[in-house]
PDB file of C-alpha atoms and ligand atoms in Angstrom:
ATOM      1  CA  UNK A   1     -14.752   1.487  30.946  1.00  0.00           C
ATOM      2  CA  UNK A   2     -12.960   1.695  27.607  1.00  0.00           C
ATOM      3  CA  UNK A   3      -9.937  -0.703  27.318  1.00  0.00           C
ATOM      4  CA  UNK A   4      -6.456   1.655  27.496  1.00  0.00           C
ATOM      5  CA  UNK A   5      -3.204   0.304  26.319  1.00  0.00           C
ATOM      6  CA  UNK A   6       0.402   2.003  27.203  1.00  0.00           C
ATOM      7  CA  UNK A   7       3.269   1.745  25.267  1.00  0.00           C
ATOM      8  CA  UNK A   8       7.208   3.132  25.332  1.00  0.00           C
ATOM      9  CA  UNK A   9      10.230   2.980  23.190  1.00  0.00           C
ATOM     10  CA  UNK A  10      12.821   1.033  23.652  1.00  0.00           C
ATOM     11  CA  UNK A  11      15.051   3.749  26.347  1.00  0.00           C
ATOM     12  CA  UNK A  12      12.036   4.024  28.511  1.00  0.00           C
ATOM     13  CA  UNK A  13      11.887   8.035  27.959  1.00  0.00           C
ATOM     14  CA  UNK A  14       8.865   8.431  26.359  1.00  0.00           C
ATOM     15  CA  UNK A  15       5.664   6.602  27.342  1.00  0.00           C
ATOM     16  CA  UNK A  16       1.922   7.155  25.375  1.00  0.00           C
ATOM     17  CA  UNK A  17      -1.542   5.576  26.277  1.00  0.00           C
ATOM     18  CA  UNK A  18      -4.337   4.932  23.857  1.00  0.00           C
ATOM     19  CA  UNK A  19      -7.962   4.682  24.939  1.00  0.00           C
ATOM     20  CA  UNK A  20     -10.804   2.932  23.086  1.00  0.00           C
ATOM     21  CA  UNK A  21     -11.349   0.582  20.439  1.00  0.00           C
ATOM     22  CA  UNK A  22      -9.254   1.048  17.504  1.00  0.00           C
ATOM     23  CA  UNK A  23     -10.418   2.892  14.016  1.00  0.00           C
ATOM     24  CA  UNK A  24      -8.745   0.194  12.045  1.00  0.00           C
ATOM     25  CA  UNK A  25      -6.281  -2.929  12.868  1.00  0.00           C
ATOM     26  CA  UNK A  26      -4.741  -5.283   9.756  1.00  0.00           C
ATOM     27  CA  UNK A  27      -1.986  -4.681   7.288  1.00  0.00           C
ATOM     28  CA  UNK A  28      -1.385  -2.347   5.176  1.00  0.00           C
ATOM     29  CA  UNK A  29       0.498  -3.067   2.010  1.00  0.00           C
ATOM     30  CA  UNK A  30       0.449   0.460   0.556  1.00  0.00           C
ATOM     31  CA  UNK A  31       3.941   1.645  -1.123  1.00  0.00           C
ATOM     32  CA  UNK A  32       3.615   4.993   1.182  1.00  0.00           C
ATOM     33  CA  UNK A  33       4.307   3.181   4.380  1.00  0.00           C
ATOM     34  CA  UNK A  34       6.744   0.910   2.573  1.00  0.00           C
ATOM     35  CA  UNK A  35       8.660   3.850   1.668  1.00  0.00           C
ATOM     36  CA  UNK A  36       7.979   5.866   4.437  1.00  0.00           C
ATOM     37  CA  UNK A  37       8.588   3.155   7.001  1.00  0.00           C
ATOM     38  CA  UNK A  38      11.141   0.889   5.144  1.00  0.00           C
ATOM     39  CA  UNK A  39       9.177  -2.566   6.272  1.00  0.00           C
ATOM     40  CA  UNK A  40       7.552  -4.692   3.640  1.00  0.00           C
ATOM     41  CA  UNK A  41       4.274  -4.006   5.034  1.00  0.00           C
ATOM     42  CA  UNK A  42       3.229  -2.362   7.896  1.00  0.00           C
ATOM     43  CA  UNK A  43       0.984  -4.243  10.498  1.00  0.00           C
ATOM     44  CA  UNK A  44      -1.104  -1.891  12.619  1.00  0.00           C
ATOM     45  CA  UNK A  45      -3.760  -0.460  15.365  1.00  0.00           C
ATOM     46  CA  UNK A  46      -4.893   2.627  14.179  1.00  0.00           C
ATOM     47  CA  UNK A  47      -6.340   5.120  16.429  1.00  0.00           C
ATOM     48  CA  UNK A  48      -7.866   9.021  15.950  1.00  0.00           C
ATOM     49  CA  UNK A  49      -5.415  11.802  17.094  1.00  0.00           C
ATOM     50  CA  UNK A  50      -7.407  12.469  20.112  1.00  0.00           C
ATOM     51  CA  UNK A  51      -7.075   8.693  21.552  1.00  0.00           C
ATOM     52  CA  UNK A  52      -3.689   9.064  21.786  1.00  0.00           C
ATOM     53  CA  UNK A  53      -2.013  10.959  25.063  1.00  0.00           C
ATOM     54  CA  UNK A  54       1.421  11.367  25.501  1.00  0.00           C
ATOM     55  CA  UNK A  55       1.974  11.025  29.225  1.00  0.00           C
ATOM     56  CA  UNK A  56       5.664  10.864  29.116  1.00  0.00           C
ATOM     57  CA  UNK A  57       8.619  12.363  27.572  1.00  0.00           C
ATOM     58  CA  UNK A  58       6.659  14.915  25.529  1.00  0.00           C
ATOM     59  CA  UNK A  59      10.096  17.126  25.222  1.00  0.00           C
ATOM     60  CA  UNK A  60      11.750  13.882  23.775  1.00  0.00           C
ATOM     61  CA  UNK A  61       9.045  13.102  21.314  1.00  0.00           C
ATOM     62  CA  UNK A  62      10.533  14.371  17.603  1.00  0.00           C
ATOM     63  CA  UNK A  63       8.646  14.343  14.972  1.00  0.00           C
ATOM     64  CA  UNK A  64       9.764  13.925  10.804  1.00  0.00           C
ATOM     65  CA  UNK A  65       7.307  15.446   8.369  1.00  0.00           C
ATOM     66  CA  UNK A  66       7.335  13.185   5.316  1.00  0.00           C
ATOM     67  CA  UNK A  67       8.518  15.967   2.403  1.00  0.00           C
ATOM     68  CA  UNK A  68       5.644  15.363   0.472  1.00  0.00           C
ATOM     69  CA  UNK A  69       2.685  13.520   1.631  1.00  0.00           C
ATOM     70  CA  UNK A  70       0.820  14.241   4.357  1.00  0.00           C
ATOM     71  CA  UNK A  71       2.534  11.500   6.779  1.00  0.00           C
ATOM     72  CA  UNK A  72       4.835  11.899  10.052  1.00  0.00           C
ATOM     73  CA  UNK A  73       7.183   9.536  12.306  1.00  0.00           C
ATOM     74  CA  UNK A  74       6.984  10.451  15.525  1.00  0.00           C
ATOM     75  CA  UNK A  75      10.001   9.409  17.955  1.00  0.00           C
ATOM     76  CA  UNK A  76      12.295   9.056  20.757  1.00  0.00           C
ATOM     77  CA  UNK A  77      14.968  12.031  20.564  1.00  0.00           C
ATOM     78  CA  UNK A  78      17.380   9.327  22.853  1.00  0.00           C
ATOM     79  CA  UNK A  79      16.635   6.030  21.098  1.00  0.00           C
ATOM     80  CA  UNK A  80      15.766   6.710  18.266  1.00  0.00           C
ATOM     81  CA  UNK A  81      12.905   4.511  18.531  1.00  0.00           C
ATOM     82  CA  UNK A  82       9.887   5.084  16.305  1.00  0.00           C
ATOM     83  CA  UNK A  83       6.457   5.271  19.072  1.00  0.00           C
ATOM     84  CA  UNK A  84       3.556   5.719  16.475  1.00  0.00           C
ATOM     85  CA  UNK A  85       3.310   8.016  12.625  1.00  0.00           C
ATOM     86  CA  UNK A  86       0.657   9.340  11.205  1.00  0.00           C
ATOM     87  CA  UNK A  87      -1.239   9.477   8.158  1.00  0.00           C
ATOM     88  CA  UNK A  88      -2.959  11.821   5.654  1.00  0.00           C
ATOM     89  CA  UNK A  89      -6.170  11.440   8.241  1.00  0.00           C
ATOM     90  CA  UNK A  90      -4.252  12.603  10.671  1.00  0.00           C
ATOM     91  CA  UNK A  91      -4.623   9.137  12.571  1.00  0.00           C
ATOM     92  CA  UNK A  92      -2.105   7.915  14.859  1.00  0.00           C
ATOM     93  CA  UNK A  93      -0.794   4.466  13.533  1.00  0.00           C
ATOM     94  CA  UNK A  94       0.790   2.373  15.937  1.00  0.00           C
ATOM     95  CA  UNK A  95       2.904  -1.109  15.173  1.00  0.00           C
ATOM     96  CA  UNK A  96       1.344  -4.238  16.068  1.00  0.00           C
ATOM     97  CA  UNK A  97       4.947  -5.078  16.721  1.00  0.00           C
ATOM     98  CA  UNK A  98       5.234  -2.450  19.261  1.00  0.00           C
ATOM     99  CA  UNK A  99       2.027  -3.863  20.717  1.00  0.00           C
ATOM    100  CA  UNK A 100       3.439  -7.398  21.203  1.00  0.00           C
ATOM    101  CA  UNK A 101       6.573  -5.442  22.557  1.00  0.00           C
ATOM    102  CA  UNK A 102       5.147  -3.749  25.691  1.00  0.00           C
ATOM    103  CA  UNK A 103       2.307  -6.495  26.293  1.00  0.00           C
ATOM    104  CA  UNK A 104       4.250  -9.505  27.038  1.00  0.00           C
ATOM    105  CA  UNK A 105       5.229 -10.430  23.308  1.00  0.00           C
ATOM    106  CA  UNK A 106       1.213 -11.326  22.734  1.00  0.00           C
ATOM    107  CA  UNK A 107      -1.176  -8.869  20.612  1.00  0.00           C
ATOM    108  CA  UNK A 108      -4.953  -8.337  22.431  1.00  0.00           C
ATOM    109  CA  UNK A 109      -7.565  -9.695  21.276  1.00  0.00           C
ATOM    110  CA  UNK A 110      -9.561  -6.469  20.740  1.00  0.00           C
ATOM    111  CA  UNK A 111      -6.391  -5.424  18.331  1.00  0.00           C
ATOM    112  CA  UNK A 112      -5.746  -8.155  16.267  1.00  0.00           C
ATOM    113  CA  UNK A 113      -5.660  -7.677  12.721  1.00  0.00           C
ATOM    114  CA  UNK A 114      -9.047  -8.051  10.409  1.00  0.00           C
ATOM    115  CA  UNK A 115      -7.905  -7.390   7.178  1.00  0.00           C
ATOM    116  CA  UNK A 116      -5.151  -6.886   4.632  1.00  0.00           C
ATOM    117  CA  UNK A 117      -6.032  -3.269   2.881  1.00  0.00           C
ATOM    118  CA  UNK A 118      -3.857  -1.650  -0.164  1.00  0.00           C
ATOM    119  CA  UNK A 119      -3.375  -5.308  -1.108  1.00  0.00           C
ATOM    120  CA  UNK A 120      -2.631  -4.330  -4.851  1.00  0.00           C
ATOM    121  CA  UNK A 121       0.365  -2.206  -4.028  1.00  0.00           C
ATOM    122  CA  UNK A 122       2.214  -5.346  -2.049  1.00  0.00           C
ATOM    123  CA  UNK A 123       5.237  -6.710  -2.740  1.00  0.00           C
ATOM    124  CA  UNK A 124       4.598 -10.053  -0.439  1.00  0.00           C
ATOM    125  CA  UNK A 125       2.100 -12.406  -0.836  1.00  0.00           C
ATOM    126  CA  UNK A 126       0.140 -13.243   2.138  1.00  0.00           C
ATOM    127  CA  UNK A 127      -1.306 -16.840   2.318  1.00  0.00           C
ATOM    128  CA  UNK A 128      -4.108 -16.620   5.335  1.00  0.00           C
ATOM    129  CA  UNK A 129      -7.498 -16.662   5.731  1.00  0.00           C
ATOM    130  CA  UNK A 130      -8.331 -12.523   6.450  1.00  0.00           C
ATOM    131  CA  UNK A 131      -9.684 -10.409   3.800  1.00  0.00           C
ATOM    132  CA  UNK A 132      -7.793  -8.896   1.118  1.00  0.00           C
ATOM    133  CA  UNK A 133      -8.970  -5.126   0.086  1.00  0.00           C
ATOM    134  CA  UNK A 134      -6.774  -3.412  -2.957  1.00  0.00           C
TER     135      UNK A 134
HETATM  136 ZN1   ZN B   1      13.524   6.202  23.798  1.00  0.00          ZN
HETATM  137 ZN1   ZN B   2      -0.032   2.181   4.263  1.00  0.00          ZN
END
């Protein structure tokens, strides 16, 4: 059986499960998240649109297209609370922090990060032992 994960936002009101291995899990240092996202870098488990189910809370999941690129935050119309964006893929991109969050403060195994990609575009320096893609 493929591994599931659940997650919610902080009020509880909106709840989404993702099935299977993720497409992609590391950091991503490119200046469209940055901007988009307003963190440094994002970390993340990326999954395709259709491994993502909303099971909660649909009516309360907003969503913000980004005015140019082809990016949206999706979340909680009560907190406020961002659950997962997208990108231009149309993949669903889900914190690592919100991982950590709704599984006891520790990431899984299966979604720990493997790489650092858009590496040229960072403005921090990692120092650690994963790959570095620009
Ligand atoms: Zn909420
Ligand atoms: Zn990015």
């Amino acid at each position: 059986m493929a591994a599931s994960y659940t997650f919610s936002c902080d009020c509880g009101a909106v709840e989404f499960t993702v099935e299977g291995a993720p497409k992609v899990r590391g950091f991503c240092h490119c200046a469209d998240c940055r901007n988009f996202l307003k963190v440094p870098y994002h970390s993340v488990d990326v999954w395709e649109k259709d491994q993502l189910t909303v099971n909660k809370g649909e009516d309360k999941l907003a969503e913000f297209q980004h005015p140019e690129k082809k990016m949206k935050r999706f979340f909680c119309s009560e907190c406020g609370d961002t659950l997962f964006n997208s990108n231009s893929a149309d993949w669903r991109v889900v914190s690592q922090l919100l991982v950590r969050r709704n599984n006891d403060g520790e990431l899984p195994e299966a979604l720990a990060p493997q790489s650092h990609f858009y590496y040229g575009e960072r403005i921090v320096d990692i120092d650690d032992d994963l790959p570095k893609k620009e």
